[in-house]
Short mmCIF file of C-alpha atoms in Angstrom, two decimals:
data_model
loop_
_atom_site.label_atom_id
_atom_site.label_comp_id
_atom_site.label_asym_id
_atom_site.label_seq_id
_atom_site.Cartn_x
_atom_site.Cartn_y
_atom_site.Cartn_z
CA UNK A 793 -51.31 75.96 42.90
CA UNK A 794 -49.97 72.71 43.08
CA UNK A 795 -51.48 71.75 39.49
CA UNK A 796 -49.70 74.94 37.97
CA UNK A 797 -46.50 74.17 39.64
CA UNK A 798 -46.76 70.50 38.10
CA UNK A 799 -47.46 72.03 34.70
CA UNK A 800 -44.28 74.16 34.80
CA UNK A 801 -42.13 71.14 35.89
CA UNK A 802 -43.56 68.60 33.34
CA UNK A 803 -44.34 70.84 30.49
CA UNK A 804 -42.77 74.24 30.68
CA UNK A 805 -43.20 75.12 26.95
CA UNK A 806 -46.71 73.91 26.49
CA UNK A 807 -49.97 75.76 26.75
CA UNK A 808 -51.09 73.65 29.69
CA UNK A 809 -51.85 76.02 32.51
CA UNK A 810 -52.66 73.01 35.02
CA UNK A 811 -51.89 69.42 35.12
CA UNK A 812 -54.04 67.32 37.38
CA UNK A 813 -52.75 63.81 37.99
CA UNK A 814 -55.05 61.04 38.90
CA UNK A 815 -55.87 61.05 42.60
CA UNK A 816 -54.23 58.39 45.01
CA UNK A 817 -56.92 56.26 46.68
CA UNK A 818 -56.60 53.54 49.14
CA UNK A 819 -53.36 52.54 50.66
CA UNK A 820 -49.97 51.93 49.10
CA UNK A 821 -48.70 48.58 48.28
CA UNK A 822 -47.52 46.49 51.45
CA UNK A 823 -43.59 46.65 52.07
CA UNK A 824 -41.72 44.12 53.90
CA UNK A 825 -39.11 45.60 56.34
CA UNK A 826 -36.36 42.74 56.22
CA UNK A 827 -36.69 42.69 52.50
CA UNK A 828 -36.70 46.64 52.47
CA UNK A 829 -33.32 46.32 54.32
CA UNK A 830 -31.89 43.50 52.37
CA UNK A 831 -32.62 45.36 49.19
CA UNK A 832 -31.19 48.48 50.48
CA UNK A 833 -27.81 46.94 51.19
CA UNK A 834 -27.76 45.78 47.59
CA UNK A 835 -28.96 48.82 45.69
CA UNK A 836 -28.10 51.83 47.63
CA UNK A 837 -25.51 53.65 45.45
CA UNK A 838 -23.79 55.34 48.38
CA UNK A 839 -23.05 51.84 49.82
CA UNK A 840 -22.16 50.50 46.27
CA UNK A 841 -19.57 53.51 46.09
CA UNK A 842 -18.16 52.52 49.57
CA UNK A 843 -17.81 48.89 48.58
CA UNK A 844 -15.91 49.96 45.66
CA UNK A 845 -13.82 52.04 47.45
CA UNK A 846 -12.75 49.02 49.76
CA UNK A 847 -12.24 46.95 46.72
CA UNK A 848 -9.88 49.69 45.09
CA UNK A 849 -7.86 50.04 48.39
CA UNK A 850 -7.48 46.12 48.65
CA UNK A 851 -6.05 46.14 45.18
CA UNK A 852 -3.64 48.86 46.09
CA UNK A 853 -2.25 46.68 48.96
CA UNK A 854 -1.79 43.79 46.53
CA UNK A 855 0.15 46.10 43.97
CA UNK A 856 2.38 47.47 46.55
CA UNK A 857 3.17 43.94 47.87
CA UNK A 858 3.82 42.85 44.18
CA UNK A 859 6.38 45.60 44.13
CA UNK A 860 8.24 44.23 47.20
CA UNK A 861 10.12 41.41 45.89
CA UNK A 862 13.26 42.55 43.98
CA UNK A 863 13.55 42.81 40.14
CA UNK A 864 16.55 40.40 39.20
CA UNK A 865 17.97 41.03 35.88
CA UNK A 866 20.58 38.77 34.01
CA UNK A 867 23.24 39.58 31.67
CA UNK A 868 25.29 37.11 29.28
CA UNK A 869 27.83 37.50 26.40
CA UNK A 870 31.08 36.86 24.78
CA UNK A 871 34.04 38.74 26.25
CA UNK A 872 37.72 39.19 25.08
CA UNK A 873 39.98 40.31 27.80
CA UNK A 874 43.13 42.50 27.54
CA UNK A 875 45.35 39.53 28.09
CA UNK A 876 44.09 37.43 25.22
CA UNK A 877 41.79 35.33 27.00
CA UNK A 878 38.17 34.93 25.60
CA UNK A 879 35.04 33.26 26.81
CA UNK A 880 31.42 33.60 27.72
CA UNK A 881 30.16 35.40 30.62
CA UNK A 882 27.08 35.40 32.83
CA UNK A 883 25.78 37.85 35.37
CA UNK A 884 22.88 38.64 37.72
CA UNK A 885 21.80 42.10 39.08
CA UNK A 886 19.88 41.96 42.29
CA UNK A 887 18.87 45.38 43.95
CA UNK A 888 19.23 45.66 47.61
CA UNK A 889 17.60 45.32 50.24
CA UNK A 890 16.36 41.83 49.04
CA UNK A 891 13.24 41.53 51.27
CA UNK A 892 12.38 44.84 52.84
CA UNK A 893 11.50 46.87 49.94
CA UNK A 894 8.59 49.23 49.48
CA UNK A 895 7.47 48.76 52.89
CA UNK A 896 6.21 52.37 53.22
CA UNK A 897 3.86 52.11 50.15
CA UNK A 898 2.46 48.82 51.67
CA UNK A 899 1.82 50.55 55.07
CA UNK A 900 0.07 53.55 53.35
CA UNK A 901 -1.95 51.24 51.23
CA UNK A 902 -3.04 49.13 54.21
CA UNK A 903 -3.92 52.29 56.12
CA UNK A 904 -6.02 53.43 53.28
CA UNK A 905 -7.85 50.02 53.24
CA UNK A 906 -8.69 50.20 56.83
CA UNK A 907 -10.05 53.64 56.34
CA UNK A 908 -12.16 52.60 53.41
CA UNK A 909 -13.42 49.63 55.19
CA UNK A 910 -14.43 51.80 58.30
CA UNK A 911 -16.08 54.36 56.25
CA UNK A 912 -17.96 51.31 54.37
CA UNK A 913 -19.24 50.24 57.88
CA UNK A 914 -20.49 53.76 58.68
CA UNK A 915 -22.40 54.16 55.50
CA UNK A 916 -23.76 50.67 56.13
CA UNK A 917 -25.16 51.93 59.25
CA UNK A 918 -26.32 54.99 58.08
CA UNK A 919 -28.53 53.28 55.30
CA UNK A 920 -29.89 50.92 57.87
CA UNK A 921 -30.93 53.72 60.04
CA UNK A 922 -32.43 55.66 57.02
CA UNK A 923 -34.46 52.56 56.14
CA UNK A 924 -35.72 52.09 59.49
CA UNK A 925 -36.50 55.58 60.24
CA UNK A 926 -38.63 56.15 56.88
CA UNK A 927 -40.19 52.55 57.42
CA UNK A 928 -41.44 53.22 61.03
CA UNK A 929 -43.10 56.28 59.77
CA UNK A 930 -44.68 54.32 56.90
CA UNK A 931 -45.73 51.50 59.15
CA UNK A 932 -47.31 53.97 61.74
CA UNK A 933 -49.27 55.74 59.07
CA UNK A 934 -50.49 52.31 57.50
CA UNK A 935 -51.80 51.13 60.96
CA UNK A 936 -53.45 54.64 61.52
CA UNK A 937 -55.31 54.39 58.01
CA UNK A 938 -56.31 50.77 58.97
CA UNK A 939 -57.54 51.91 62.19
CA UNK A 940 -59.68 54.66 60.80
CA UNK A 941 -61.04 52.41 58.01
CA UNK A 942 -61.96 49.89 60.48
CA UNK A 943 -63.90 52.18 62.85
CA UNK A 944 -65.65 53.58 59.88
CA UNK A 945 -66.72 50.31 58.37
CA UNK A 946 -67.38 48.46 61.68
CA UNK A 947 -69.43 51.15 63.27
CA UNK A 948 -72.21 51.42 60.58
CA UNK A 949 -73.29 54.58 61.93
CA UNK A 950 -75.17 56.81 59.38
CA UNK A 951 -73.69 60.03 58.30
CA UNK A 952 -74.33 62.89 60.70
CA UNK A 953 -74.71 65.30 57.86
CA UNK A 954 -77.55 63.23 56.20
CA UNK A 955 -79.23 63.08 59.56
CA UNK A 956 -78.83 66.79 60.02
CA UNK A 957 -80.25 67.33 56.45
CA UNK A 958 -83.18 65.12 57.16
CA UNK A 959 -84.00 66.88 60.53
CA UNK A 960 -83.43 70.36 58.75
CA UNK A 961 -86.07 69.32 56.09
CA UNK A 962 -88.65 68.17 58.65
CA UNK A 963 -88.03 71.25 60.47
CA UNK A 964 -86.85 69.40 63.48
CA UNK A 965 -83.39 71.22 63.96
CA UNK A 966 -82.00 74.66 63.58
CA UNK A 967 -79.77 76.15 61.23
CA UNK A 968 -76.79 76.28 63.57
CA UNK A 969 -77.08 72.62 64.02
CA UNK A 970 -77.12 71.85 60.33
CA UNK A 971 -74.04 74.25 59.81
CA UNK A 972 -72.11 72.25 62.73
CA UNK A 973 -72.97 68.95 61.06
CA UNK A 974 -71.72 70.34 57.75
CA UNK A 975 -68.35 71.73 59.32
CA UNK A 976 -67.91 68.33 61.28
CA UNK A 977 -68.27 66.39 57.89
CA UNK A 978 -65.81 68.83 56.03
CA UNK A 979 -63.30 68.27 58.89
CA UNK A 980 -63.54 64.61 58.74
CA UNK A 981 -63.10 64.78 55.04
CA UNK A 982 -60.07 66.92 55.27
CA UNK A 983 -58.67 64.63 58.03
CA UNK A 984 -58.91 61.72 55.65
CA UNK A 985 -57.25 63.44 53.02
CA UNK A 986 -54.40 64.58 54.90
CA UNK A 987 -53.96 61.04 56.28
CA UNK A 988 -54.01 59.64 52.77
CA UNK A 989 -51.59 62.30 51.75
CA UNK A 990 -49.08 61.59 54.53
CA UNK A 991 -49.40 57.78 53.89
CA UNK A 992 -48.49 57.99 50.32
CA UNK A 993 -45.62 60.49 51.06
CA UNK A 994 -44.21 58.12 53.53
CA UNK A 995 -44.50 55.38 51.05
CA UNK A 996 -42.59 57.57 48.21
CA UNK A 997 -40.03 58.55 51.04
CA UNK A 998 -39.18 54.79 51.60
CA UNK A 999 -38.46 54.09 47.96
CA UNK A 1000 -35.31 55.88 47.63
CA UNK A 1001 -34.33 54.64 51.13
CA UNK A 1002 -34.32 51.13 49.78
CA UNK A 1003 -32.82 51.98 46.56
CA UNK A 1004 -36.13 51.47 44.31
CA UNK A 1005 -39.32 49.26 44.55
CA UNK A 1006 -39.94 46.14 42.78
CA UNK A 1007 -42.66 43.17 43.18
CA UNK A 1008 -40.01 41.52 45.54
CA UNK A 1009 -40.62 44.38 48.17
CA UNK A 1010 -44.21 43.39 48.56
CA UNK A 1011 -44.60 40.19 50.34
CA UNK A 1012 -47.89 39.30 51.97
CA UNK A 1013 -46.58 38.09 55.23
CA UNK A 1014 -43.38 40.06 55.86
CA UNK A 1015 -44.42 43.30 57.70
#
């Protein structure tokens, strides 16, 4: 069913009824927690949008303050009066008030900048929590997979199913015991597959949380 669904998503117009990708084996690449957090602060698009909103609101304050100073206009010319006098005249036009202009617009721009800054802080906290939550699940599953692998490798115990098969061939065991061993073997295989699936799923859940993986996110000594 999963292979058919994948075929419909990847090649809906083709004749392929099923698509089977290469199985994921082993454990995912190691990811460093601190580097993951730093990368998320740089790459997460929601945080970048929040920073852009802060920059735009700060620019709005500067624009409002630039309009605070009055625009002084000057006039000059040559004038002949009614009494026959003539001469050059100069004039300046200064709007009032002189220094308390556009105060309301500055207050509005300042309030918007404050709101944008607080929103950016909230987004930053959400990004950090998102990374830590997904990373903790990933790290817990990595530890569990390593523990299961170490127990299987260190014990060196032969496969119970093989023992049951040998005993069955030698006539030293009952059929029910052979079937129990086969069922236990199947359960162990299914448990290992579920653990591997959960581990890789947690790894791919961590990727969007940090804004994308690259080689810099896989240090050997940063867990």
